[in-house]
Coordinates of C-alpha atoms in Angstrom, one line a residue:
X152 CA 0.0 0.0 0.0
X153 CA 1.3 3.3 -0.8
X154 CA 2.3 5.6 2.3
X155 CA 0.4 8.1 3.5
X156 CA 0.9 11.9 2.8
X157 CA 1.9 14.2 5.8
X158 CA -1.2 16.7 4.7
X159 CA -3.3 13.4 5.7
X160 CA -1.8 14.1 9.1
X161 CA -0.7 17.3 10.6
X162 CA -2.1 20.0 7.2
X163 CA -4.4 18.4 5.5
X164 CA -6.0 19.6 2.1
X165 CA -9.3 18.5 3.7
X166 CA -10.9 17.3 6.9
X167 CA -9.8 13.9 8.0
X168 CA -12.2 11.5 9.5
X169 CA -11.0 10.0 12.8
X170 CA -12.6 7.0 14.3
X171 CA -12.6 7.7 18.3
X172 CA -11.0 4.7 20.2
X173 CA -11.3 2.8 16.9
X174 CA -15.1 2.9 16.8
X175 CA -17.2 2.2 13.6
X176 CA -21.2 1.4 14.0
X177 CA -20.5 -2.3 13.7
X178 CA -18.0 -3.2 15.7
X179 CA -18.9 -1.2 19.3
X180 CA -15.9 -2.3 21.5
X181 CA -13.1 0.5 21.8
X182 CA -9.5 0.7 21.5
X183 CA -9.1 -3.4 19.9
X184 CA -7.5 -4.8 17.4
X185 CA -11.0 -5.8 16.2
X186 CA -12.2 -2.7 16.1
X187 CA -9.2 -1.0 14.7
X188 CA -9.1 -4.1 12.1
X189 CA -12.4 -2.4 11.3
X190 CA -12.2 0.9 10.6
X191 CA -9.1 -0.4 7.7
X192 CA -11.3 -2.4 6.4
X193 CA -13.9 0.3 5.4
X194 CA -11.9 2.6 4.7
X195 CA -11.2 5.0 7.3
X196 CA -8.3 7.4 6.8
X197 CA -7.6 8.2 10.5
X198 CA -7.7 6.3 14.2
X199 CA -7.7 7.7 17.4
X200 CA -6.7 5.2 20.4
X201 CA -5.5 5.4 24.1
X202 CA -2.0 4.3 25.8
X203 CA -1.6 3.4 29.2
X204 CA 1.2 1.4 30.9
X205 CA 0.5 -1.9 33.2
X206 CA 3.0 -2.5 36.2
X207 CA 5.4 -4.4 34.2
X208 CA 6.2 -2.0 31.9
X209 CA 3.6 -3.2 28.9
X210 CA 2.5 0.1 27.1
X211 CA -1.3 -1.3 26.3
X212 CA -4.4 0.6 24.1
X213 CA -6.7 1.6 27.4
X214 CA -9.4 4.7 27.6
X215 CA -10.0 4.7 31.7
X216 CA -7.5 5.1 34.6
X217 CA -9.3 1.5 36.1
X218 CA -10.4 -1.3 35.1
X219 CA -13.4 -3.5 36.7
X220 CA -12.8 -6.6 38.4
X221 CA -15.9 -9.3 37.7
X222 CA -16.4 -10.1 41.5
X223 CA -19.6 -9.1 43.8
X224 CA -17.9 -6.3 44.9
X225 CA -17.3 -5.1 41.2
X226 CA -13.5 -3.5 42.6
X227 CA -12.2 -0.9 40.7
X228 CA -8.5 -1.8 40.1
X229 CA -5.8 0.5 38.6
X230 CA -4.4 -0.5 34.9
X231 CA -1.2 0.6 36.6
X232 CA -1.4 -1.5 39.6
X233 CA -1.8 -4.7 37.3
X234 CA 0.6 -6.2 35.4
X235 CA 0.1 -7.2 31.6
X236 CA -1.0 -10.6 31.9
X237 CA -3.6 -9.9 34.8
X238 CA -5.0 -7.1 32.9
X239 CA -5.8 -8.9 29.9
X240 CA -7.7 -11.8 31.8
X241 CA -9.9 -9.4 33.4
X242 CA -10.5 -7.7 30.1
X243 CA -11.6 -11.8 28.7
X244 CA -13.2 -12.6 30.9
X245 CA -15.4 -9.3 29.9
X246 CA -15.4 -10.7 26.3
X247 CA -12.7 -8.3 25.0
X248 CA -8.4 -8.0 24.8
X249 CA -6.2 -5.0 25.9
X250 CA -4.0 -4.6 23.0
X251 CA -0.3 -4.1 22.7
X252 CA 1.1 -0.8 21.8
X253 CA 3.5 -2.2 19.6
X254 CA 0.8 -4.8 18.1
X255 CA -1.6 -1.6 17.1
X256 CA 1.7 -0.4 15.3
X257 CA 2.2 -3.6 13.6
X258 CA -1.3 -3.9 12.4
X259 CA -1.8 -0.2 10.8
X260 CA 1.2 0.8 9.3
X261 CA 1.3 2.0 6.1
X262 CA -2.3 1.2 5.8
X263 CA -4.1 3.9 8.2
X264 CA -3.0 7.5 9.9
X265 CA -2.8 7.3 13.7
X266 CA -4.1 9.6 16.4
X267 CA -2.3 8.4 19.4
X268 CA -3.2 9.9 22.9
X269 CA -1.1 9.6 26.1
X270 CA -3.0 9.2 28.9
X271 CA -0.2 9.6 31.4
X272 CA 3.8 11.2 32.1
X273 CA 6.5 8.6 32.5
X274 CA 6.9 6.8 29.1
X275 CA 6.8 9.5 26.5
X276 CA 10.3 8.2 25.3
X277 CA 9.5 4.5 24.7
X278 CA 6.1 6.0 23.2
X279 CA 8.2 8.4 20.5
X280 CA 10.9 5.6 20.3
X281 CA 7.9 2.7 19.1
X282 CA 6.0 5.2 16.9
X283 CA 9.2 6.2 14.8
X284 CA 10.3 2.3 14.6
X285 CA 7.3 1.5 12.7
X286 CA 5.9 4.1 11.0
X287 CA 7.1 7.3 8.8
X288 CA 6.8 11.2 10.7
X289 CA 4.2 11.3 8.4
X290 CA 1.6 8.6 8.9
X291 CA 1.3 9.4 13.2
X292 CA -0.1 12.4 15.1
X293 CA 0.5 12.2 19.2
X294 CA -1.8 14.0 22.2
X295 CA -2.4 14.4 25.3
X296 CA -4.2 16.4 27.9
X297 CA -0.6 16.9 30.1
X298 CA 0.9 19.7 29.0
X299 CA 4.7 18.6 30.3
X300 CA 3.9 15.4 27.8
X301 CA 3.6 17.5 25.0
X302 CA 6.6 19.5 25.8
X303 CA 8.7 16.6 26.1
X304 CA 7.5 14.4 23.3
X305 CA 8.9 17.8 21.0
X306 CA 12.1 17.8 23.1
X307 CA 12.8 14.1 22.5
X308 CA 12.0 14.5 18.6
X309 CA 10.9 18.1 17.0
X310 CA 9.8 16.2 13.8
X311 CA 6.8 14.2 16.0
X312 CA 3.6 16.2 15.4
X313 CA 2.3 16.7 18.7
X314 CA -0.7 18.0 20.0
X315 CA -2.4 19.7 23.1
X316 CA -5.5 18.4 24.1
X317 CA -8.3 20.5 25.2
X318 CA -11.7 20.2 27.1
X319 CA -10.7 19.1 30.8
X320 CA -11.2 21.1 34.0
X321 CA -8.5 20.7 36.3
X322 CA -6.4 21.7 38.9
X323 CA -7.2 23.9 42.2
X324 CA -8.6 27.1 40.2
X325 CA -11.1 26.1 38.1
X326 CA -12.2 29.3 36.3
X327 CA -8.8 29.5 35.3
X328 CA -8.4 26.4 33.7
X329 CA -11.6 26.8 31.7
X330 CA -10.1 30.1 30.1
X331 CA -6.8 28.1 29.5
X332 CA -8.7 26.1 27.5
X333 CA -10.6 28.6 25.7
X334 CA -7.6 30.4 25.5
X335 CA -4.4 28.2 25.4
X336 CA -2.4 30.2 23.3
X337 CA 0.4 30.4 26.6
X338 CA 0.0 26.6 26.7
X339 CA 0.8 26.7 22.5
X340 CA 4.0 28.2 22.9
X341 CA 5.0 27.0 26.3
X342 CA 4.7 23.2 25.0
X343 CA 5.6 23.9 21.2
X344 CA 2.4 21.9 20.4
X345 CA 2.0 21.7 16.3
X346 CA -1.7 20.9 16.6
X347 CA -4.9 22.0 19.3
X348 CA -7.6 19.4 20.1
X349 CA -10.4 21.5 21.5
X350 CA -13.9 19.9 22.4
X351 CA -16.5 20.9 20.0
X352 CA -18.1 23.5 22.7
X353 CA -14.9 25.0 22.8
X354 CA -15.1 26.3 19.2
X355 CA -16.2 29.9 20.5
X356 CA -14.8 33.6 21.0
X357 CA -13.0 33.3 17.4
X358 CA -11.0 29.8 18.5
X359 CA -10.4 28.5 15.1
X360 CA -9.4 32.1 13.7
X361 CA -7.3 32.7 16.8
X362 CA -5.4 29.1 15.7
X363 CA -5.0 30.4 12.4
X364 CA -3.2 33.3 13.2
X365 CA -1.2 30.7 15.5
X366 CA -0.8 28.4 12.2
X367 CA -1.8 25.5 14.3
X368 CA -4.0 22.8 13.0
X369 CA -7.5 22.0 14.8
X370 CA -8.6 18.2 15.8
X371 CA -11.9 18.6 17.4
X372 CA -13.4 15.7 19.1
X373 CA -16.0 13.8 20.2
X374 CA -18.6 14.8 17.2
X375 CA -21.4 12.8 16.9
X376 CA -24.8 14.6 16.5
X377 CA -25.5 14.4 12.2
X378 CA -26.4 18.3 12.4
X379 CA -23.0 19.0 14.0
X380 CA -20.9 17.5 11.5
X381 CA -22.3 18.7 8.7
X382 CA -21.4 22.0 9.7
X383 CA -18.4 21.5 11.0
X384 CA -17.4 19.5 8.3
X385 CA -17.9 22.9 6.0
X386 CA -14.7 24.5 7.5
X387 CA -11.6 24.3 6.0
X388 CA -10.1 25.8 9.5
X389 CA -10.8 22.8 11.1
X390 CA -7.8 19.5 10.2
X391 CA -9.9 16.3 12.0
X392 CA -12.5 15.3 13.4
X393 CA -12.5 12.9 16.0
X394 CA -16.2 11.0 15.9
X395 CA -17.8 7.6 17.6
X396 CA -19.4 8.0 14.0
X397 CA -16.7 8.1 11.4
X398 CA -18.6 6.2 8.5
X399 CA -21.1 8.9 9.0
X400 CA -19.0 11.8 8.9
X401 CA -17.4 10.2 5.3
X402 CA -21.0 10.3 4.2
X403 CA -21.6 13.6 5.3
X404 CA -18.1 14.7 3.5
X405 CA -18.3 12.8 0.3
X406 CA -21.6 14.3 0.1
X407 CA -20.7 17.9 0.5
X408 CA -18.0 17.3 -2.0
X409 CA -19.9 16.3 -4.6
X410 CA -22.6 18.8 -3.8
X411 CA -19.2 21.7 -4.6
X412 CA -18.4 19.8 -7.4
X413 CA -21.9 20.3 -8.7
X414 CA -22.3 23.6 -7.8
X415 CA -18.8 24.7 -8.8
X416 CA -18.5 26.1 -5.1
X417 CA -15.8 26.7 -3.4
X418 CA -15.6 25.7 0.4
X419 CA -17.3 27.5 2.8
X420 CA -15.4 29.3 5.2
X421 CA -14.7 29.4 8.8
X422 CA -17.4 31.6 10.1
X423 CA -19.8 28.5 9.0
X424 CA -18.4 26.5 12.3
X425 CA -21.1 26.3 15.0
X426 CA -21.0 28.1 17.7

């Protein structure tokens, strides 16, 4: 298969569909190789997945910070309190499999773009190190919602396109951390992120024309309602969209292209986004 183009990835000449956790509408488990297997199969040009790391030192495809134990007190155990093997028989024993970083890498390159986010500090290097072993600068995108991940992942390898997640309330001031996230422009520089991933409801006060000025591409995620991404999909300010509903979003696209091609119209603009 022929590689992928970096304008699939970091610039793209238009908005790339990303399956969030791997999800299509027929295969409803998240972040496995079945689902991932998946979206390749019908032809999605972007997934989005989680990493985690179990006590042994396993880097594994994982959304939450715990995992629950099938016993009659339902016990909430930490992915990073369990090692690799443990982990995975819980997850069977639910009917799915944790997946291996490294087996995710093996499976998609060369065949599908990656949207890789970090959901923890500690690993960034063996995370960059993987990524780069198996798959070109341009085919691989990488998050996360810590902004001393982001800074490092561009320390350890400037060429990585990294990106600063956006959309999560946190620390001891919280009205400051919701303007940070309206406004992360500080965070832009501070981190050297290439790329902003806002939450849809963040696409106010001129974000996406702010982020132009910036140059930085715009992943918004998680887009599902069909109203929503037809209009979002009508911006060329936007790069991705991250979606549980990625073969309706292509619809949605390949539909809006051929209704320009008909009309002979150019794509709309920005001020289309919704508010």
């Amino acid at each position: 298969m022929n590689k992928l183009h970096r304008n699939s990835v970091a610039q793209p000449s238009s908005i790339s569909i990303v399956a969030h956790r791997g999800k299509t509408a027929t295969i409803k488990s998240e972040n496995t190789i079945e689902a991932f297997k998946k979206a390749i199969e019908i032809g999605i040009p972007q997934i989005e997945f989680d990493l985690r790391m179990s006590q042994d030192g396993y880097i594994v495809s994982y959304h939450d910070r715990t995992i629950v134990r099938d016993t009659p007190t339902q016990d909430e155990i930490e992915i990073a309190d369990l090692k690799y093997h443990e982990l995975q028989s819980i997850a069977k024993s639910q009917g799915f499999e944790v997946p291996l970083f490294e087996d995710i890498l093996k499976l998609c390159r060369d065949r599908v773009a990656l949207d890789i986010e970090i959901k923890e500090e500690g690993y960034e290097d063996r995370i960059v190190e993987l990524a780069t072993q198996y798959l070109d600068y341009s085919n691989f995108v990488i998050k996360s919602f810590n902004d001393d991940s982001v800074r490092k992942i561009k320390d350890l390898d400037p060429q990585v396109v990294v990106g600063l997640l956006l959309g999560k309330v946190r620390g001891k001031f919280p009205l400051l951390s919701i303007l940070a996230q309206f406004f992360p422009e500080y965070r832009i520089f501070k981190t050297g992120a290439d790329f902003v991933a806002p939450h849809f409801r963040l696409l106010k006060f001129g974000f996406l024309w702010r982020m132009k000025l910036l140059n930085r591409s715009v992943y918004v995620w998680t887009v599902n309602e069909e109203r929503r991404l037809s209009k979002l999909l009508r911006t060329k300010d936007i790069a991705a969209i991250i979606t549980d509903k990625p073969e309706l979003a292509m619809k949605i696209l390949d539909s809006l292209h051929q209704q320009r091609l008909g009309d002979g119209v150019a794509p709309l603009m920005s001020r289309d986004y919704i508010q």
